[in-house]
Amino acid sequence: MPIRTVMKANEAAAWAAKLAKPKVIAAFPITPSTLVPEKISEFVANGELDAEFIKVESEHSAISALVGASAAGVRTFTATASQGLALMHEVLFIAAGMRLPIVMAIGNRALSAPINIWNDWQDTISQRDTGWIQFYAENNQEALDLILLAYKVAEDERVLLPAMVGFDAFILTHTVEPVEIPDQEVVDEFLGEYEPKHAYLDPKRPITQGTLAFPAHYMEARYLVWEAMENARKVIDEAFAEFEKKFGRKYQKIEEYRTDDAEIIFVTMGSLAGTLKDWVDKKREEGYKVGAAKMTVYRPFPVEEIRELAKKTKVLAFIEKDISMGLYGAVFTDASAALINESEKPLMLDFIAGLGGRDVTFNQLDEALSIAKEALEKGKVEKPIHWIGLRKELL
Amino acid sequence: AVRKPPITTREYWAPGHAACAGCGCATALRLATKAFSEAMEEKYGDPNAFAIAQATGCMEVVSAVFPYTAWKVPWVHVAFENAAAAASGIEAAWKKKGIKGKILAIGGDGGTADIGLQALSGMLERGHNVVYLMYDNEAYMNTGIQRSSSTPYGAWTTTSPPGKYSIGEDRPKKWVALIAAAHMIPYVATASIGNPFDFVKKVKKAAKVDGPAFVQVHCTCPTGWRTPLEKGIEIARLAIETGMWPLFEIENGDIWHIKIQPPGGGAKVYKEGGRVVRIEFKKPIEEYLKYQGRFKHLFKRPEAIDELRNQIKAMWKVLGVEAILPKPEE
């Protein structure tokens, strides 16, 4: 029987790792993710998880050790955030290029400077081009489930790419919520053993991994990563379906909420989706035709799902905790690209909010709504990007 | 009677790799893998019970150009600074998979003394069952001869050119072997392709200890040192004989009981209580410098050669040895 209990997202991530039975874990402490390796080292110390835990001297070595371990053919896990993830950046490309299905939990945290330990998504969003699959959790249950799903998708032979699961710093990492811990036997059945055919350093079959590729071969290697990410779309849907069957919880790349007759739909990711749904309920009571949508998968970008969503509304607005300096938020930019060739598309708006742990309040969402309403009434967008919740007196 | 070859005839570093003609480091890797294989046979009963994690560098790019490989042993390259970390991960995975054997991490002086120093320290400190082999050709040769912290004083490189205001490289060589020894690991050694028997012996010893070991091998680079192709071994031997390259072993960080191998070349070695305390070298360092284009400019600046001599003496002093380094006229 699954165990119903309460825990923080960091603990949920550690439990997910325990259930997935990785053979090698390498981690380095960083706020807000430190509890994940702490909890895992307890599992290992108590013999509840049979794994090698490498207490590395940096995040760079954490991911490098996992590349070594994964190249030797075992399931691996780590957790980090923010600066730690940025330090891994170089090796993230290598893990994807070498087709190593490493899974990593991220307590989504802002990047320096100024140094800030609180939540936004700039850390993972900045890794969007590395070839890692990206999931974002709305709550602690999702953090656990999506890590299991990450293994399922990453290790699929049609994919073989690493995956990261983000959950918001403090809002989730340090907040206790009800979580159901699935049965080990069901998880074993769902994931199976990781037995790679392409990557294992074994004296019985010497192979060379991580070669130099000249222009004659490099581009094909890159294409195959791109193709694997395309394949992941279907594999993710299959994994979601199988997960629902086995565990009874339904996941979708984009989950809609009260969108059916909506004129304005707000799209977001992570824990903000919870706030947004509450707010939509309130606005609906007040007579506004608004809906919400949550993106669970950011890479591969849910192109088809965004197109379907766009067909339902007159204004498609994004609320995101990241910014590409010199342009817009990344989610808005990617969604715009997904819609570029659609003959009919909604007005599109981007709201940058909640950076560095600033609370995203109903007042801020009201502010976004009034901008969206104005665009709807005028039938055009004068300015696509708006920073909401800014303290103008400080600027 | 058929004479037994001094080392196994098994090859793990196949011909056809793309190293420069006369590359001393290619020789080092060929010998190191043979020695490692012998040690694995003796330790685990399987000559093939090892894998290599290698840092970006000359020996990496020349040995694994897709779709070819020079390696007849499981081999992986990840990046420049993380061979030691990758080796840690492979070792952990093998433990869990029940694969018996040892991991050999390989890096050049740039990948070891500079950008990979942190990962090296972490791996040594954590006690992984890994041998780290630093092939020291004393500059970033892969990118075209830039100075590293392992470049000797006075050497020309493309980023330490001699000029009106420059003597060439202006800092003393950093000895990573001593940093490795400070981790109090079971075995640390310096070696040279100028003394292949000593090198093979040390690699085998390193491979057979339980836990981490570090071997720093001096290998010539005709391209970067501006030396004749055929003189690599001779030049490496001159480095030993003139005192420029010490051969030593340190076990468990016990520098007081450092073992120093006699340099040869007519040098007189004095011991006290089993410990080498004084070496009177016969050949002046000029004998080593003179073959190398990278030191050519020093011969117009004798005070720079004297400064180098002083630095070499200081290095020997750290090893507990009073080194007498002759000048050419003496």
XYZ file of C-alpha atoms in Angstrom:
725
model
C 0.000 0.000 0.000
C 1.257 3.505 -0.761
C 2.091 5.498 2.357
C 0.293 8.801 2.857
C 2.433 11.199 4.819
C 3.628 14.798 4.879
C 7.018 16.066 3.760
C 8.994 18.839 2.087
C 9.698 18.691 -1.653
C 13.378 18.099 -0.882
C 12.387 15.014 1.088
C 10.008 13.957 -1.675
C 12.911 14.179 -4.123
C 15.090 12.071 -1.840
C 12.262 9.531 -1.535
C 11.886 9.459 -5.310
C 15.613 8.783 -5.630
C 15.359 6.015 -3.038
C 12.472 4.434 -4.950
C 14.359 4.659 -8.253
C 17.383 2.886 -6.693
C 20.256 4.747 -8.333
C 23.603 3.008 -7.909
C 25.706 6.168 -7.752
C 24.823 9.531 -6.249
C 27.211 12.483 -6.204
C 26.200 15.756 -4.616
C 27.454 19.010 -3.171
C 25.525 21.125 -0.673
C 23.702 24.216 -1.906
C 20.714 26.100 -0.572
C 17.847 25.296 -1.043
C 18.624 21.736 -2.201
C 20.927 20.568 0.583
C 18.253 18.534 2.324
C 18.062 16.199 -0.680
C 21.629 14.824 -0.319
C 21.275 14.964 3.477
C 18.226 12.740 3.372
C 19.792 10.425 0.798
C 22.942 10.054 2.888
C 20.673 8.984 5.769
C 19.052 6.369 3.535
C 22.506 5.111 2.528
C 23.825 5.226 6.108
C 20.864 3.161 7.316
C 21.157 0.648 4.520
C 17.787 1.669 3.087
C 19.398 2.601 -0.237
C 22.175 0.464 -1.680
C 24.183 3.135 -3.475
C 27.612 4.726 -3.565
C 27.315 8.306 -2.314
C 30.254 10.396 -3.534
C 30.668 13.524 -1.430
C 32.286 15.629 -4.111
C 34.135 18.919 -3.719
C 31.949 20.891 -6.170
C 28.879 20.655 -8.352
C 31.184 20.462 -11.356
C 32.654 17.282 -9.954
C 29.188 16.040 -8.915
C 27.957 16.010 -12.490
C 31.366 14.864 -13.803
C 31.356 11.880 -11.434
C 27.838 11.034 -12.601
C 28.922 11.217 -16.236
C 31.658 8.709 -15.339
C 29.228 6.487 -13.439
C 26.524 6.668 -16.104
C 29.120 5.942 -18.800
C 29.919 2.844 -16.734
C 26.258 1.888 -17.127
C 24.501 2.571 -13.824
C 21.505 4.686 -12.795
C 22.582 7.966 -11.166
C 21.110 10.895 -9.254
C 22.062 14.319 -7.946
C 20.417 17.495 -6.698
C 21.479 21.108 -6.959
C 20.272 24.648 -7.680
C 21.240 28.062 -8.938
C 25.024 28.655 -8.839
C 25.602 24.933 -8.538
C 23.672 24.265 -11.711
C 25.465 27.122 -13.445
C 28.797 25.595 -12.419
C 27.674 22.312 -14.012
C 26.772 24.057 -17.263
C 29.690 22.776 -19.343
C 29.157 19.174 -18.292
C 25.375 19.328 -18.868
C 26.043 19.521 -22.612
C 28.457 16.610 -22.313
C 25.940 14.416 -20.456
C 23.390 15.024 -23.216
C 25.892 14.604 -26.054
C 27.095 11.322 -24.565
C 23.446 10.258 -24.230
C 23.620 9.570 -20.503
C 20.203 9.478 -18.769
C 21.293 11.181 -15.536
C 18.420 12.526 -13.416
C 18.776 15.643 -11.313
C 16.476 17.435 -8.863
C 16.621 21.235 -8.786
C 15.316 23.530 -6.071
C 14.696 26.389 -8.490
C 16.626 29.395 -7.196
C 17.696 32.802 -8.487
C 21.187 33.439 -9.866
C 23.749 35.987 -8.613
C 24.341 38.928 -8.621
C 22.978 40.035 -6.230
C 23.314 36.718 -4.449
C 19.855 35.463 -3.538
C 18.790 32.054 -2.261
C 15.076 32.375 -3.046
C 12.915 31.149 -5.849
C 12.818 31.859 -9.518
C 13.496 29.687 -12.560
C 16.492 31.444 -14.031
C 18.810 28.559 -13.077
C 17.048 25.835 -15.061
C 15.754 28.108 -17.817
C 19.372 29.124 -18.482
C 20.134 25.433 -19.158
C 17.387 25.029 -21.733
C 19.785 24.511 -24.666
C 21.935 21.862 -23.003
C 19.892 18.889 -24.228
C 18.327 18.064 -20.858
C 14.641 17.253 -20.567
C 13.009 19.683 -18.131
C 10.028 19.082 -15.861
C 8.545 21.580 -13.379
C 6.574 20.485 -10.315
C 3.584 22.336 -8.909
C 3.698 20.648 -5.525
C 5.657 18.118 -3.489
C 3.753 15.121 -4.847
C 4.636 16.222 -8.353
C 8.281 16.602 -7.333
C 8.317 12.940 -6.323
C 6.300 11.677 -9.271
C 8.153 13.699 -11.896
C 11.520 12.342 -10.746
C 10.233 8.807 -11.308
C 8.833 9.920 -14.670
C 12.152 11.588 -15.512
C 13.940 8.239 -15.189
C 11.268 6.526 -17.258
C 11.624 8.998 -20.124
C 15.384 9.593 -19.906
C 16.253 5.892 -20.006
C 13.910 5.075 -22.881
C 15.991 3.888 -25.828
C 14.209 6.305 -28.133
C 15.401 9.150 -25.907
C 18.561 8.471 -23.844
C 18.933 12.023 -22.628
C 19.435 13.420 -19.123
C 16.507 15.032 -17.311
C 16.051 17.630 -14.597
C 13.040 18.187 -12.369
C 12.567 21.669 -10.950
C 10.571 22.598 -7.876
C 10.450 26.083 -6.431
C 12.956 27.082 -3.735
C 11.412 27.310 -0.243
C 7.860 27.530 -1.612
C 8.189 23.785 -2.185
C 11.676 22.703 -1.103
C 11.072 23.701 2.515
C 7.290 23.503 2.752
C 5.584 20.470 4.226
C 2.700 19.108 2.144
C 0.808 15.829 1.975
C 2.662 13.324 -0.204
C 1.860 9.769 -1.146
C 4.910 7.510 -1.308
C 4.230 4.844 -3.913
C 4.859 1.144 -3.377
C 8.402 0.048 -4.087
C 7.169 -2.965 -6.078
C 5.069 -0.786 -8.346
C 7.972 1.607 -8.887
C 10.262 -1.346 -9.659
C 7.723 -2.545 -12.190
C 7.387 0.951 -13.676
C 11.115 1.686 -13.995
C 12.806 -1.693 -14.230
C 16.588 -1.981 -14.135
C 18.729 0.410 -16.160
C 20.608 -1.792 -18.612
C 22.160 0.380 -21.300
C 23.426 -1.082 -24.521
C 25.288 2.021 -25.631
C 27.268 3.071 -22.576
C 29.095 0.834 -20.198
C 32.769 0.809 -19.362
C 33.459 -2.861 -18.886
C 36.787 -4.672 -19.271
C 34.921 -7.443 -21.092
C 33.980 -5.107 -23.905
C 36.360 -2.169 -24.241
C 34.638 0.812 -25.844
C 35.710 4.411 -26.303
C 33.313 7.141 -25.148
C 33.565 10.905 -25.382
C 35.552 11.111 -28.594
C 36.567 14.077 -30.652
C 34.344 14.576 -33.693
C 35.508 16.512 -36.712
C 33.119 18.587 -38.849
C 32.463 15.374 -40.800
C 30.634 13.850 -37.817
C 29.855 16.522 -35.211
C 26.687 17.839 -36.797
C 25.080 14.387 -36.981
C 25.797 13.843 -33.277
C 24.031 17.116 -32.523
C 21.149 16.238 -34.842
C 20.645 12.952 -33.030
C 20.312 14.788 -29.704
C 17.716 17.061 -31.284
C 15.906 14.061 -32.735
C 15.970 12.289 -29.359
C 14.369 15.354 -27.806
C 11.689 15.254 -30.505
C 11.131 11.557 -29.750
C 10.768 12.454 -26.085
C 7.420 14.176 -26.808
C 5.725 10.871 -27.543
C 7.661 8.976 -24.903
C 6.588 11.508 -22.257
C 2.909 11.034 -23.198
C 3.309 7.261 -23.006
C 5.061 7.530 -19.648
C 2.326 9.834 -18.311
C -0.324 7.343 -19.417
C 1.454 4.384 -17.854
C 2.064 6.368 -14.681
C -1.634 7.182 -14.364
C -2.509 3.528 -14.789
C -0.010 2.389 -12.178
C -0.201 5.193 -9.638
C -3.544 6.860 -10.342
C -2.201 10.359 -10.799
C -2.666 12.097 -14.132
C 0.023 14.250 -15.744
C -0.103 16.313 -18.906
C 2.490 18.435 -20.633
C 0.071 21.327 -20.318
C -2.667 21.068 -17.738
C -5.618 23.402 -18.260
C -7.863 24.902 -15.605
C -11.219 26.535 -16.412
C -10.092 27.372 -19.929
C -13.219 26.319 -21.810
C -14.880 29.666 -22.448
C -11.910 31.771 -21.377
C -11.043 34.951 -23.234
C -7.786 35.327 -21.349
C -5.608 32.367 -20.380
C -2.623 32.756 -18.099
C 0.135 30.168 -18.506
C 2.729 29.451 -15.870
C 4.899 26.692 -14.387
C 5.769 25.321 -10.966
C 4.106 26.262 -7.694
C 2.746 29.496 -9.140
C 0.146 27.347 -10.907
C -1.511 26.733 -7.528
C -1.769 30.449 -6.789
C -3.005 31.077 -10.305
C -5.800 28.501 -10.092
C -7.028 29.984 -6.791
C -7.005 33.421 -8.318
C -8.864 32.206 -11.428
C -11.607 30.832 -9.151
C -11.919 34.246 -7.544
C -11.970 36.085 -10.868
C -14.552 33.677 -12.252
C -16.775 34.497 -9.271
C -16.307 38.147 -10.157
C -17.431 37.378 -13.707
C -14.106 37.447 -15.581
C -13.662 34.898 -18.368
C -10.178 33.828 -17.365
C -8.493 30.463 -17.300
C -5.149 29.025 -16.218
C -2.691 26.567 -17.718
C 0.336 24.895 -16.195
C 3.309 23.672 -18.188
C 4.741 20.509 -16.647
C 7.298 19.975 -19.399
C 9.445 22.815 -20.702
C 11.962 20.792 -22.759
C 10.991 19.391 -25.175
C 8.794 22.470 -25.507
C 5.120 21.409 -25.754
C 4.630 22.951 -29.198
C 1.424 21.127 -30.187
C -0.146 21.623 -26.774
C 0.553 25.373 -26.850
C -1.058 25.556 -30.322
C -4.157 23.785 -29.037
C -4.310 26.054 -26.036
C -3.887 29.148 -28.215
C -6.955 28.165 -30.252
C -9.128 28.469 -27.155
C -8.485 32.057 -26.231
C -8.240 35.650 -27.362
C -5.341 36.549 -25.070
C -2.576 34.159 -24.110
C -0.540 35.587 -21.249
C 2.541 34.100 -19.634
C 3.605 34.638 -16.059
C 7.172 33.581 -15.644
C 9.985 33.797 -13.133
C 12.837 34.254 -15.584
C 14.056 36.814 -18.078
C 16.291 36.724 -21.123
C 18.082 40.055 -20.893
C 17.666 41.912 -24.153
C 14.390 40.192 -25.043
C 11.486 38.632 -23.112
C 10.924 35.769 -20.726
C 11.984 32.418 -22.158
C 8.612 30.673 -21.929
C 6.854 33.499 -23.783
C 9.593 33.572 -26.413
C 9.405 29.817 -26.972
C 5.599 29.860 -27.088
C 5.710 32.692 -29.643
C 8.023 30.557 -31.779
C 5.611 27.618 -31.458
C 2.773 29.796 -32.808
C 4.704 31.648 -35.494
C 3.150 29.862 -38.476
C -0.401 29.606 -37.113
C -2.824 31.533 -39.314
C -4.837 32.680 -36.324
C -3.287 33.353 -33.009
C -4.266 35.136 -29.840
C -2.798 38.361 -28.570
C 0.230 37.455 -26.515
C 1.605 39.020 -23.369
C 4.524 38.266 -21.092
C 4.578 39.059 -17.378
C 7.861 38.788 -15.513
C 7.125 38.148 -11.854
C 8.423 36.753 -8.607
C 12.155 37.001 -9.300
C 14.454 36.213 -6.384
C 11.623 34.930 -4.206
C 9.261 37.909 -4.380
C 5.758 36.675 -3.598
C 3.421 36.703 -6.563
C 0.211 38.063 -5.048
C -3.382 38.302 -6.215
C -2.818 42.068 -6.544
C -0.014 41.455 -9.006
C -2.179 39.019 -10.959
C -4.958 41.662 -10.986
C -2.436 44.098 -12.448
C -1.602 41.565 -15.173
C -5.302 41.032 -15.819
C -5.959 44.727 -16.319
C -3.147 44.903 -18.897
C -4.522 41.794 -20.637
C -8.057 43.240 -20.600
C -6.837 46.469 -22.134
C -5.159 44.527 -24.946
C -8.338 42.522 -25.459
C -10.476 45.677 -25.650
C -8.073 47.462 -28.018
C -7.543 44.300 -30.057
C -3.780 44.780 -30.025
C -0.707 44.496 -27.850
C 1.257 47.701 -27.537
C 3.966 46.346 -25.291
C 4.446 42.586 -24.997
C 6.521 42.485 -21.826
C 5.559 43.792 -18.379
C 7.375 43.408 -15.077
C 4.754 43.057 -12.380
C 5.189 43.579 -8.682
C 8.142 45.921 -9.178
C 8.812 48.363 -6.336
C 8.909 51.486 -8.466
C 9.984 53.619 -5.493
C 13.358 51.807 -5.542
C 14.082 52.390 -9.204
C 66.882 -19.527 -24.955
C 64.092 -17.066 -25.556
C 64.498 -14.049 -23.346
C 61.381 -12.900 -21.537
C 60.524 -9.369 -22.642
C 60.968 -6.815 -19.830
C 57.297 -5.851 -20.098
C 54.172 -7.455 -21.469
C 53.770 -7.563 -25.226
C 50.070 -6.775 -24.828
C 49.209 -3.384 -26.309
C 46.470 -1.086 -25.021
C 47.571 2.016 -26.939
C 47.383 1.025 -30.552
C 49.461 2.402 -33.396
C 47.736 4.803 -35.739
C 47.101 7.488 -33.154
C 47.788 11.005 -34.307
C 50.525 12.128 -31.903
C 53.439 14.150 -33.291
C 56.566 12.318 -34.389
C 58.859 11.857 -31.406
C 56.100 12.460 -28.849
C 57.378 11.485 -25.416
C 53.909 11.423 -23.909
C 52.718 8.759 -26.365
C 55.599 6.596 -25.149
C 54.585 7.304 -21.553
C 50.990 6.194 -22.151
C 52.004 3.056 -23.997
C 54.319 2.042 -21.164
C 51.855 3.097 -18.455
C 49.028 0.964 -19.848
C 51.326 -2.043 -20.217
C 52.517 -1.612 -16.639
C 48.950 -1.139 -15.425
C 47.894 -4.316 -17.178
C 50.677 -6.301 -15.520
C 49.655 -4.941 -12.139
C 45.997 -5.844 -12.757
C 47.003 -9.360 -13.719
C 48.968 -9.685 -10.493
C 46.333 -8.017 -8.311
C 43.048 -9.216 -9.799
C 44.122 -12.076 -12.043
C 42.848 -10.171 -15.079
C 45.225 -8.074 -17.199
C 42.303 -6.137 -18.665
C 40.705 -5.162 -15.360
C 41.006 -1.416 -15.816
C 39.389 1.580 -17.464
C 40.730 5.008 -18.295
C 39.183 8.423 -17.696
C 41.163 11.023 -19.553
C 41.234 14.792 -19.477
C 41.067 16.900 -22.606
C 44.575 17.426 -23.923
C 47.082 16.310 -26.538
C 46.881 12.632 -25.692
C 43.100 12.727 -25.679
C 42.641 14.405 -29.047
C 45.228 12.250 -30.783
C 43.824 8.965 -29.485
C 40.062 9.164 -29.968
C 39.039 10.821 -33.214
C 35.621 9.472 -34.153
C 35.156 6.905 -35.677
C 38.627 5.689 -34.653
C 40.206 4.905 -31.334
C 43.705 3.999 -30.221
C 42.384 2.466 -27.004
C 42.036 -1.249 -26.453
C 40.761 -0.653 -22.932
C 37.449 0.916 -21.763
C 38.115 4.620 -22.110
C 36.151 7.797 -21.556
C 36.851 11.476 -22.014
C 34.558 14.024 -20.379
C 36.233 17.441 -20.215
C 39.450 19.260 -19.402
C 39.252 19.659 -15.631
C 37.345 16.626 -14.457
C 39.196 13.397 -15.284
C 39.642 12.734 -11.555
C 35.932 13.322 -10.868
C 34.846 11.131 -13.776
C 37.226 8.416 -12.548
C 35.591 8.669 -9.104
C 32.209 7.998 -10.684
C 33.427 5.026 -12.711
C 35.073 3.546 -9.631
C 31.828 3.910 -7.665
C 29.814 2.336 -10.500
C 32.218 -0.611 -10.753
C 31.954 -1.156 -7.015
C 28.189 -1.415 -7.326
C 28.362 -3.609 -10.407
C 30.903 -5.887 -8.770
C 33.480 -5.310 -11.500
C 36.954 -5.984 -10.096
C 39.639 -3.611 -11.259
C 41.105 -0.166 -11.008
C 40.577 3.139 -12.753
C 43.413 5.043 -14.380
C 42.858 8.783 -14.686
C 45.132 10.604 -17.100
C 45.743 14.316 -17.493
C 48.451 16.600 -18.811
C 50.090 19.271 -16.699
C 47.444 21.856 -17.629
C 44.590 19.464 -16.858
C 46.228 18.466 -13.578
C 48.295 21.304 -12.110
C 45.902 24.045 -13.187
C 42.295 23.533 -14.267
C 41.928 20.020 -12.835
C 43.658 20.579 -9.492
C 40.419 20.834 -7.505
C 38.910 17.657 -8.935
C 42.239 15.893 -8.367
C 42.337 16.980 -4.745
C 38.753 15.832 -4.206
C 39.406 12.421 -5.710
C 42.605 11.886 -3.690
C 41.021 13.088 -0.452
C 37.985 10.821 -0.862
C 40.244 7.803 -1.177
C 39.000 6.422 -4.492
C 40.720 3.355 -5.881
C 42.158 5.396 -8.746
C 45.656 6.012 -10.086
C 46.098 9.506 -11.453
C 48.809 9.746 -14.085
C 49.968 13.272 -14.859
C 51.931 13.394 -18.089
C 53.997 16.494 -17.635
C 55.256 18.093 -20.830
C 55.402 21.402 -19.032
C 52.977 23.561 -21.021
C 49.562 23.622 -22.733
C 50.759 21.842 -25.836
C 47.329 20.932 -27.221
C 46.354 24.575 -27.641
C 49.785 25.502 -28.990
C 52.409 25.805 -26.252
C 51.087 28.177 -23.589
C 52.649 28.256 -20.126
C 51.119 26.245 -17.315
C 52.008 26.350 -13.639
C 54.197 23.326 -14.412
C 56.308 25.222 -16.972
C 59.889 25.617 -15.711
C 61.477 28.986 -15.031
C 62.948 30.660 -18.081
C 61.143 28.538 -20.669
C 59.805 30.147 -23.794
C 56.150 29.462 -24.466
C 53.716 31.431 -26.622
C 52.406 33.164 -23.483
C 55.810 33.548 -21.820
C 57.890 34.880 -24.674
C 61.294 36.323 -23.820
C 61.583 39.996 -24.708
C 63.009 43.291 -23.635
C 61.108 43.039 -20.334
C 60.813 39.270 -20.074
C 63.113 36.363 -19.379
C 60.502 33.912 -20.596
C 58.476 32.071 -17.948
C 59.039 34.058 -14.765
C 57.734 31.677 -12.079
C 59.235 28.491 -10.675
C 57.723 25.143 -11.643
C 54.906 23.955 -9.375
C 55.408 20.371 -8.204
C 51.985 18.729 -8.171
C 53.440 15.480 -6.796
C 54.143 17.308 -3.520
C 50.584 18.640 -3.428
C 49.319 15.097 -4.022
C 51.564 13.840 -1.203
C 49.992 16.388 1.157
C 46.780 14.351 0.852
C 48.639 11.562 2.704
C 47.555 9.030 0.092
C 49.189 5.600 -0.095
C 51.537 6.329 -2.984
C 52.984 9.322 -4.843
C 55.852 9.184 -7.308
C 57.637 11.192 -9.931
C 58.968 9.365 -12.953
C 60.343 10.054 -16.397
C 60.344 8.459 -19.803
C 64.118 8.978 -19.508
C 64.074 6.028 -17.104
C 61.405 3.686 -18.453
C 62.214 0.832 -16.060
C 61.750 3.081 -13.049
C 58.536 4.493 -14.597
C 57.043 1.047 -15.224
C 57.927 -0.072 -11.714
C 56.243 2.986 -10.225
C 53.074 2.675 -12.296
C 52.805 -0.954 -11.225
C 53.321 -0.021 -7.595
C 50.704 2.736 -7.876
C 48.250 0.356 -9.536
C 48.690 -2.267 -6.853
C 48.080 -0.141 -3.757
C 44.564 -0.035 -2.341
C 43.280 3.502 -2.660
C 44.471 6.539 -4.559
C 47.924 6.988 -6.063
C 49.535 9.738 -8.097
C 52.356 9.488 -10.626
C 53.839 12.545 -12.331
C 55.797 11.510 -15.402
C 58.119 13.867 -17.245
C 57.718 13.464 -20.979
C 59.308 15.344 -23.791
C 57.419 17.359 -26.377
C 59.563 18.007 -29.461
C 56.925 20.344 -30.874
C 56.651 22.517 -27.789
C 60.181 22.252 -26.517
C 61.751 22.788 -29.914
C 63.903 19.660 -29.594
C 65.181 17.131 -32.138
C 62.616 14.366 -32.688
C 65.045 11.542 -32.031
C 66.452 12.911 -28.795
C 63.395 12.664 -26.541
C 64.572 9.894 -24.234
C 68.089 11.314 -24.082
C 66.813 14.759 -23.148
C 64.465 13.328 -20.514
C 67.397 11.406 -19.057
C 69.491 14.581 -18.974
C 66.749 16.239 -16.926
C 67.264 13.524 -14.304
C 71.048 13.529 -14.494
C 71.363 17.312 -14.157
C 68.951 17.580 -11.222
C 66.171 19.306 -13.172
C 63.820 16.355 -12.630
C 63.890 14.499 -9.296
C 62.783 10.876 -9.125
C 61.123 10.125 -5.826
C 58.430 8.155 -4.035
C 56.390 9.274 -1.045
C 54.163 6.816 0.802
C 51.264 7.975 2.970
C 52.497 11.545 2.735
C 55.541 10.692 4.827
C 57.926 13.174 3.246
C 60.509 12.493 5.967
C 60.875 8.987 4.588
C 60.846 10.084 0.954
C 62.654 7.609 -1.299
C 64.911 9.296 -3.810
C 66.192 7.356 -6.787
C 69.798 7.983 -7.786
C 69.954 10.357 -10.764
C 72.904 8.697 -12.495
C 75.063 10.662 -14.910
C 77.985 10.453 -12.515
C 76.153 12.149 -9.655
C 77.362 11.274 -6.149
C 74.613 10.391 -3.705
C 75.215 10.742 0.035
C 72.956 9.062 2.586
C 72.509 9.429 6.302
C 70.477 6.812 8.145
C 69.199 5.405 4.845
C 68.048 8.833 3.725
C 69.466 10.732 0.758
C 70.776 14.027 2.162
C 73.134 15.311 -0.498
C 73.563 14.864 -4.221
C 76.554 16.220 -6.087
C 75.452 16.397 -9.669
C 78.187 16.077 -12.247
C 76.395 17.415 -15.292
C 75.394 21.075 -15.247
C 71.780 21.939 -16.089
C 73.101 23.610 -19.237
C 73.622 20.076 -20.599
C 69.834 19.634 -20.414
C 68.919 23.135 -21.559
C 71.146 23.285 -24.595
C 69.159 20.834 -26.744
C 65.963 22.781 -26.342
C 64.802 25.744 -28.377
C 62.553 26.775 -25.462
C 65.680 27.614 -23.381
C 67.868 28.945 -26.190
C 67.510 32.594 -25.164
C 68.784 31.806 -21.649
C 72.298 31.258 -22.954
C 72.482 35.003 -23.612
C 71.291 35.610 -20.049
C 73.566 33.565 -17.761
C 72.053 35.231 -14.674
C 68.732 33.602 -15.603
C 70.339 30.172 -15.740
C 71.819 30.868 -12.288
C 68.373 31.804 -11.034
C 67.016 28.535 -12.430
C 69.855 26.705 -10.675
C 68.881 28.377 -7.393
C 65.252 27.341 -7.870
C 66.248 23.748 -8.550
C 68.360 23.771 -5.383
C 65.400 25.131 -3.441
C 63.192 22.347 -4.832
C 65.722 19.714 -3.725
C 65.871 21.355 -0.306
C 62.133 20.798 0.068
C 62.832 17.117 -0.638
C 65.405 17.182 2.187
C 68.409 17.071 -0.129
C 71.316 19.451 -0.453
C 71.858 19.571 -4.203
C 75.218 20.633 -5.558
C 74.628 21.848 -9.086
C 77.804 22.534 -11.016
C 78.319 25.387 -13.448
C 79.639 24.383 -16.866
C 83.163 25.696 -16.261
C 83.532 23.802 -12.970
